[in-house]
Each structure stands twice: as structure tokens, then as C-alpha cells.
CSV table of C-alpha atoms in Angstrom, one decimal:
chain,number,residue,atom,x,y,z
K,577,UNK,CA,-1.5,22.5,-1.6
K,578,UNK,CA,-5.3,22.9,-1.7
K,579,UNK,CA,-8.2,23.2,0.9
K,580,UNK,CA,-9.6,19.9,-1.2
K,581,UNK,CA,-8.6,16.6,0.5
K,582,UNK,CA,-7.0,14.1,-1.7
K,583,UNK,CA,-9.3,11.2,-2.4
K,584,UNK,CA,-8.0,7.7,-1.4
K,585,UNK,CA,-9.1,4.3,-2.4
K,586,UNK,CA,-7.4,1.7,-0.2
K,587,UNK,CA,-7.0,-1.9,-1.3
K,588,UNK,CA,-6.8,-4.7,1.3
K,589,UNK,CA,-6.7,-8.3,1.6
K,590,UNK,CA,-6.5,-9.1,5.1
K,591,UNK,CA,-6.8,-7.6,8.6
K,592,UNK,CA,-6.3,-4.0,7.5
K,593,UNK,CA,-3.7,-2.8,10.2
K,594,UNK,CA,-2.3,-0.2,7.6
K,595,UNK,CA,-5.8,0.8,6.7
K,596,UNK,CA,-6.5,1.4,10.3
K,597,UNK,CA,-3.7,3.7,10.6
K,598,UNK,CA,-4.7,5.5,7.5
K,599,UNK,CA,-8.2,5.9,8.8
K,600,UNK,CA,-7.0,7.2,11.9
K,601,UNK,CA,-4.8,9.9,10.2
K,602,UNK,CA,-7.4,10.9,7.8
K,603,UNK,CA,-9.6,11.8,10.7
K,604,UNK,CA,-7.0,14.3,11.9
K,605,UNK,CA,-7.5,17.9,10.8
K,606,UNK,CA,-4.9,19.0,8.3
K,607,UNK,CA,-3.9,15.5,7.2
K,608,UNK,CA,-4.8,16.3,3.5
K,609,UNK,CA,-6.6,13.0,2.4
K,610,UNK,CA,-9.8,11.3,3.1
K,611,UNK,CA,-10.5,7.4,2.2
K,612,UNK,CA,-13.5,7.5,-0.1
K,613,UNK,CA,-13.7,3.9,-0.6
K,614,UNK,CA,-12.0,0.4,0.4
K,615,UNK,CA,-11.7,-2.4,-2.0
K,616,UNK,CA,-10.8,-6.0,-1.4
K,617,UNK,CA,-10.1,-9.3,-3.3
K,618,UNK,CA,-11.9,-11.5,-0.8
K,619,UNK,CA,-14.8,-11.3,1.6
K,620,UNK,CA,-14.9,-11.9,5.3
K,621,UNK,CA,-11.9,-10.1,6.2
K,622,UNK,CA,-11.2,-7.6,8.9
K,623,UNK,CA,-10.2,-4.8,6.6
K,624,UNK,CA,-13.5,-4.6,5.2
K,625,UNK,CA,-14.9,-4.7,8.8
K,626,UNK,CA,-12.8,-1.7,9.7
K,627,UNK,CA,-14.0,0.2,6.9
K,628,UNK,CA,-17.5,-0.5,7.7
K,629,UNK,CA,-17.1,0.6,11.1
K,630,UNK,CA,-15.6,4.0,10.0
K,631,UNK,CA,-18.6,4.4,7.5
K,632,UNK,CA,-16.4,4.1,4.5
K,633,UNK,CA,-17.9,2.6,1.5
K,634,UNK,CA,-16.6,-0.9,0.3
K,635,UNK,CA,-16.5,-3.2,-2.7
K,636,UNK,CA,-15.1,-6.6,-3.2
K,637,UNK,CA,-13.9,-7.9,-6.6
K,638,UNK,CA,-12.8,-11.6,-6.6
K,639,UNK,CA,-10.7,-13.1,-8.9
K,640,UNK,CA,-12.5,-16.3,-9.1
K,641,UNK,CA,-15.7,-14.7,-10.2
K,642,UNK,CA,-13.9,-13.8,-13.6
K,643,UNK,CA,-13.0,-16.1,-16.6
K,644,UNK,CA,-9.4,-14.7,-16.5
K,645,UNK,CA,-7.0,-12.4,-15.0
K,646,UNK,CA,-7.5,-9.8,-17.7
K,647,UNK,CA,-11.3,-9.3,-16.9
K,648,UNK,CA,-10.6,-9.2,-13.3
K,649,UNK,CA,-7.9,-6.3,-14.0
K,650,UNK,CA,-10.5,-4.4,-15.9
K,651,UNK,CA,-13.2,-5.0,-13.5
K,652,UNK,CA,-11.1,-3.8,-10.5
K,653,UNK,CA,-10.2,-0.7,-12.4
K,654,UNK,CA,-13.9,0.0,-13.1
K,655,UNK,CA,-14.8,-0.4,-9.6
K,656,UNK,CA,-12.0,2.1,-8.3
K,657,UNK,CA,-12.8,4.5,-11.0
K,658,UNK,CA,-16.4,5.0,-9.7
K,659,UNK,CA,-14.8,6.7,-6.6
K,660,UNK,CA,-12.5,9.1,-8.6
K,661,UNK,CA,-9.6,8.7,-6.4
K,662,UNK,CA,-6.4,10.9,-6.5
K,663,UNK,CA,-4.4,8.1,-5.3
K,664,UNK,CA,-4.9,4.1,-4.9
K,665,UNK,CA,-3.1,2.7,-1.9
K,666,UNK,CA,-2.4,-1.0,-1.6
K,667,UNK,CA,-2.5,-1.7,2.2
K,668,UNK,CA,-1.6,-5.3,2.4
K,669,UNK,CA,-3.4,-6.2,-1.0
K,670,UNK,CA,-2.1,-9.4,-2.0
K,671,UNK,CA,-2.6,-9.2,-5.8
K,672,UNK,CA,-0.5,-7.7,-8.4
K,673,UNK,CA,-2.3,-4.5,-9.8
K,674,UNK,CA,-2.9,-4.8,-13.5
K,675,UNK,CA,-2.4,-2.3,-16.3
K,676,UNK,CA,-5.9,-1.1,-16.3
K,677,UNK,CA,-5.6,0.3,-13.0
K,678,UNK,CA,-2.0,1.4,-13.4
K,679,UNK,CA,-2.6,3.3,-16.4
K,680,UNK,CA,-5.6,5.1,-14.9
K,681,UNK,CA,-4.3,6.2,-11.5
K,682,UNK,CA,-1.0,6.6,-9.5
K,683,UNK,CA,-0.9,3.5,-7.2
K,684,UNK,CA,1.2,3.4,-4.1
K,685,UNK,CA,2.4,0.1,-2.4
K,686,UNK,CA,4.6,-0.7,0.5
K,687,UNK,CA,7.3,-3.7,0.7
K,688,UNK,CA,8.9,-5.1,4.1
K,689,UNK,CA,12.6,-4.6,2.9
K,690,UNK,CA,14.8,-1.9,1.5
K,691,UNK,CA,14.3,-2.1,-2.2
K,692,UNK,CA,15.8,-2.9,-4.7
K,693,UNK,CA,16.9,-5.6,-2.1
K,694,UNK,CA,14.8,-8.5,-1.5
K,695,UNK,CA,11.8,-8.1,-3.5
K,696,UNK,CA,8.9,-10.5,-3.7
K,697,UNK,CA,6.7,-12.3,-1.2
K,698,UNK,CA,9.3,-13.2,1.3
K,699,UNK,CA,11.4,-10.0,1.8
K,700,UNK,CA,11.8,-10.3,5.5
K,701,UNK,CA,12.8,-14.0,5.2
K,702,UNK,CA,15.2,-13.3,2.4
K,703,UNK,CA,17.0,-10.5,4.3
K,704,UNK,CA,17.4,-12.6,7.4
K,705,UNK,CA,18.8,-15.4,5.2
K,706,UNK,CA,21.4,-13.1,3.6
K,707,UNK,CA,22.5,-11.9,7.0
K,708,UNK,CA,21.9,-8.3,6.6
K,709,UNK,CA,22.3,-6.3,9.9
K,710,UNK,CA,19.8,-3.4,8.7
K,711,UNK,CA,16.6,-4.0,6.8
K,712,UNK,CA,13.5,-1.8,6.7
K,713,UNK,CA,10.5,-1.1,4.6
K,714,UNK,CA,9.8,0.9,1.3
K,715,UNK,CA,6.8,3.1,0.1
K,716,UNK,CA,7.0,2.9,-3.7
K,717,UNK,CA,4.7,3.4,-6.8
K,718,UNK,CA,3.4,0.2,-8.1
K,719,UNK,CA,4.3,-0.6,-11.8
K,720,UNK,CA,3.8,-3.8,-13.9
K,721,UNK,CA,6.6,-5.5,-12.1
K,722,UNK,CA,7.1,-7.0,-8.6
K,723,UNK,CA,8.4,-4.3,-6.3
K,724,UNK,CA,9.9,-2.6,-9.0
K,725,UNK,CA,8.3,0.9,-9.3
K,726,UNK,CA,10.0,4.1,-8.3
K,727,UNK,CA,10.8,4.6,-4.6
K,728,UNK,CA,8.7,7.3,-2.7
K,729,UNK,CA,10.2,6.8,0.9
K,730,UNK,CA,12.1,4.3,2.9
K,731,UNK,CA,12.9,3.8,6.6
K,732,UNK,CA,15.4,1.5,8.3
K,733,UNK,CA,14.8,-1.3,11.0
K,734,UNK,CA,17.7,-2.9,12.7
K,735,UNK,CA,18.2,-6.8,12.6
K,736,UNK,CA,18.7,-7.9,16.1
K,737,UNK,CA,20.7,-11.1,17.1
K,738,UNK,CA,18.3,-13.8,17.8
K,739,UNK,CA,15.4,-12.3,15.4
K,740,UNK,CA,13.2,-14.8,13.7
K,741,UNK,CA,11.1,-13.8,10.6
K,742,UNK,CA,7.9,-13.3,12.6
K,743,UNK,CA,9.8,-11.0,15.2
K,744,UNK,CA,11.5,-8.9,12.6
K,745,UNK,CA,8.4,-8.6,10.6
K,746,UNK,CA,6.3,-7.2,13.5
K,747,UNK,CA,8.9,-4.7,14.2
K,748,UNK,CA,9.1,-3.7,10.4
K,749,UNK,CA,5.1,-3.3,10.3
K,750,UNK,CA,5.3,-0.8,13.0
K,751,UNK,CA,7.6,1.3,11.1
K,752,UNK,CA,5.8,0.8,7.8
K,753,UNK,CA,2.6,1.9,9.2
K,754,UNK,CA,4.1,5.1,10.3
K,755,UNK,CA,6.0,5.6,7.1
K,756,UNK,CA,2.9,4.9,4.9
K,757,UNK,CA,0.6,7.4,6.8
K,758,UNK,CA,3.3,10.2,6.7
K,759,UNK,CA,4.0,9.6,3.1
K,760,UNK,CA,0.5,9.6,1.9
K,761,UNK,CA,-0.2,12.6,4.0
K,762,UNK,CA,2.7,14.5,2.4
K,763,UNK,CA,1.7,13.5,-0.9
K,764,UNK,CA,-1.9,14.6,-0.4
K,765,UNK,CA,-0.7,18.0,1.0
K,766,UNK,CA,2.5,19.0,-1.0
K,767,UNK,CA,2.0,16.8,-4.3
K,768,UNK,CA,4.7,14.9,-6.0
K,769,UNK,CA,6.6,14.5,-9.2
K,770,UNK,CA,8.5,11.6,-10.8
K,771,UNK,CA,11.6,12.2,-13.1
K,772,UNK,CA,12.8,8.7,-14.3
K,773,UNK,CA,12.9,6.6,-11.1
K,774,UNK,CA,13.4,9.7,-8.9
K,775,UNK,CA,10.3,10.7,-6.8
K,776,UNK,CA,10.2,14.1,-5.4
K,777,UNK,CA,7.6,15.2,-2.7
K,778,UNK,CA,6.4,19.0,-2.8
K,779,UNK,CA,5.9,21.2,-5.5
């Protein structure tokens, strides 16, 4: 642990509830991290407004403004690099992160299921359809795949009789926000190491 707060760039695509949880946590003494910028892939979203209200610099890099995905990937990495982050956090960012960013920075993402079960865009729906009695959320490092990176932390959420996708997802989101805040704080304060697929927090 050092006295220097870890620098976070947070990426959002929507309302930014996970971002807000991180903003609130970063205001607490001893959390160990500060949000130095918030990036988005679209304009007019509440996530950007949350950052602006907190006085955090923002940037937008829209995919339609580029001739192809590769040029967008490169541009996003360049925009992130300006802020010299120690960690990049995807907080409801609805784009797969490309190699230029993954190769330059550790990128943390969340998923509303207990990976490796139910990856992809419909993790909550798929868990319900399968009939599991317990699901949850995962905080992991992003890699070039879809929800395939090394797992950092997980938390469980029971599936209740009568749950529909919306109800279950809302309960998962509450747990996911808390897990993300706790995990990023520990990474900032204690550091981490990765051996193969195993992530260890702390020195």
C-alpha cells in the first residue's frame, strides 16, 4: 500500500449506477482510489452527467465516428492513456474492449452471473432458464473473449420462487455494486497478482 491513490478511468454506457457507487466510495478517506476520468461510447447518458456533477473529466468515443472497429479500439486506448490510469473499470460499458486497451492497462469488468456459468449478454435470463437456485455476480479482468478473463471476486444471490428476469437482475445489481466497490478498493490499497487464471489480492 502506498499513500498515492490509484488512478481509475471508468467506462460507462448508461445510467452509471456502478459509477456512482465508485464515486461515493472514492470520496471516503482511506478508500485508496480516485476516479480521474469517465469515458463513454455514447453521448446523452446519465453516467456522463454523474461524472460532471462530481467534477470528474469525461470523454466520449463513439464507434460510428470511426471507419472500423480497429480504429475505434485504438482511439479509445489513446483517450484512456491521456489520464494515466492504474486501472480501467468497465461499469456497465456495453462494448467489448479491444487489444490496444487490454495490452496497455489492467481492465476490470463485472458480470451478473457466477462465471464461468452463463457468460454473455443474457446471464440473468440464462440462469433463470436453467433453473439454478443460486446465481450471483463476478468481478473479473477483461480479456479478448466474452466474460472469459481471470476471476477476481464473486458473490452469490439466491434465486427466489417466482423471480422474473427483472426482479432477479435488480437484486444482483445491488450485490454487484457492493462487490465492485469492495474489490476495486482492495486492489487499490493492497495490489494484486495473477498466476495463470488465479488472482490474488494483496502483496
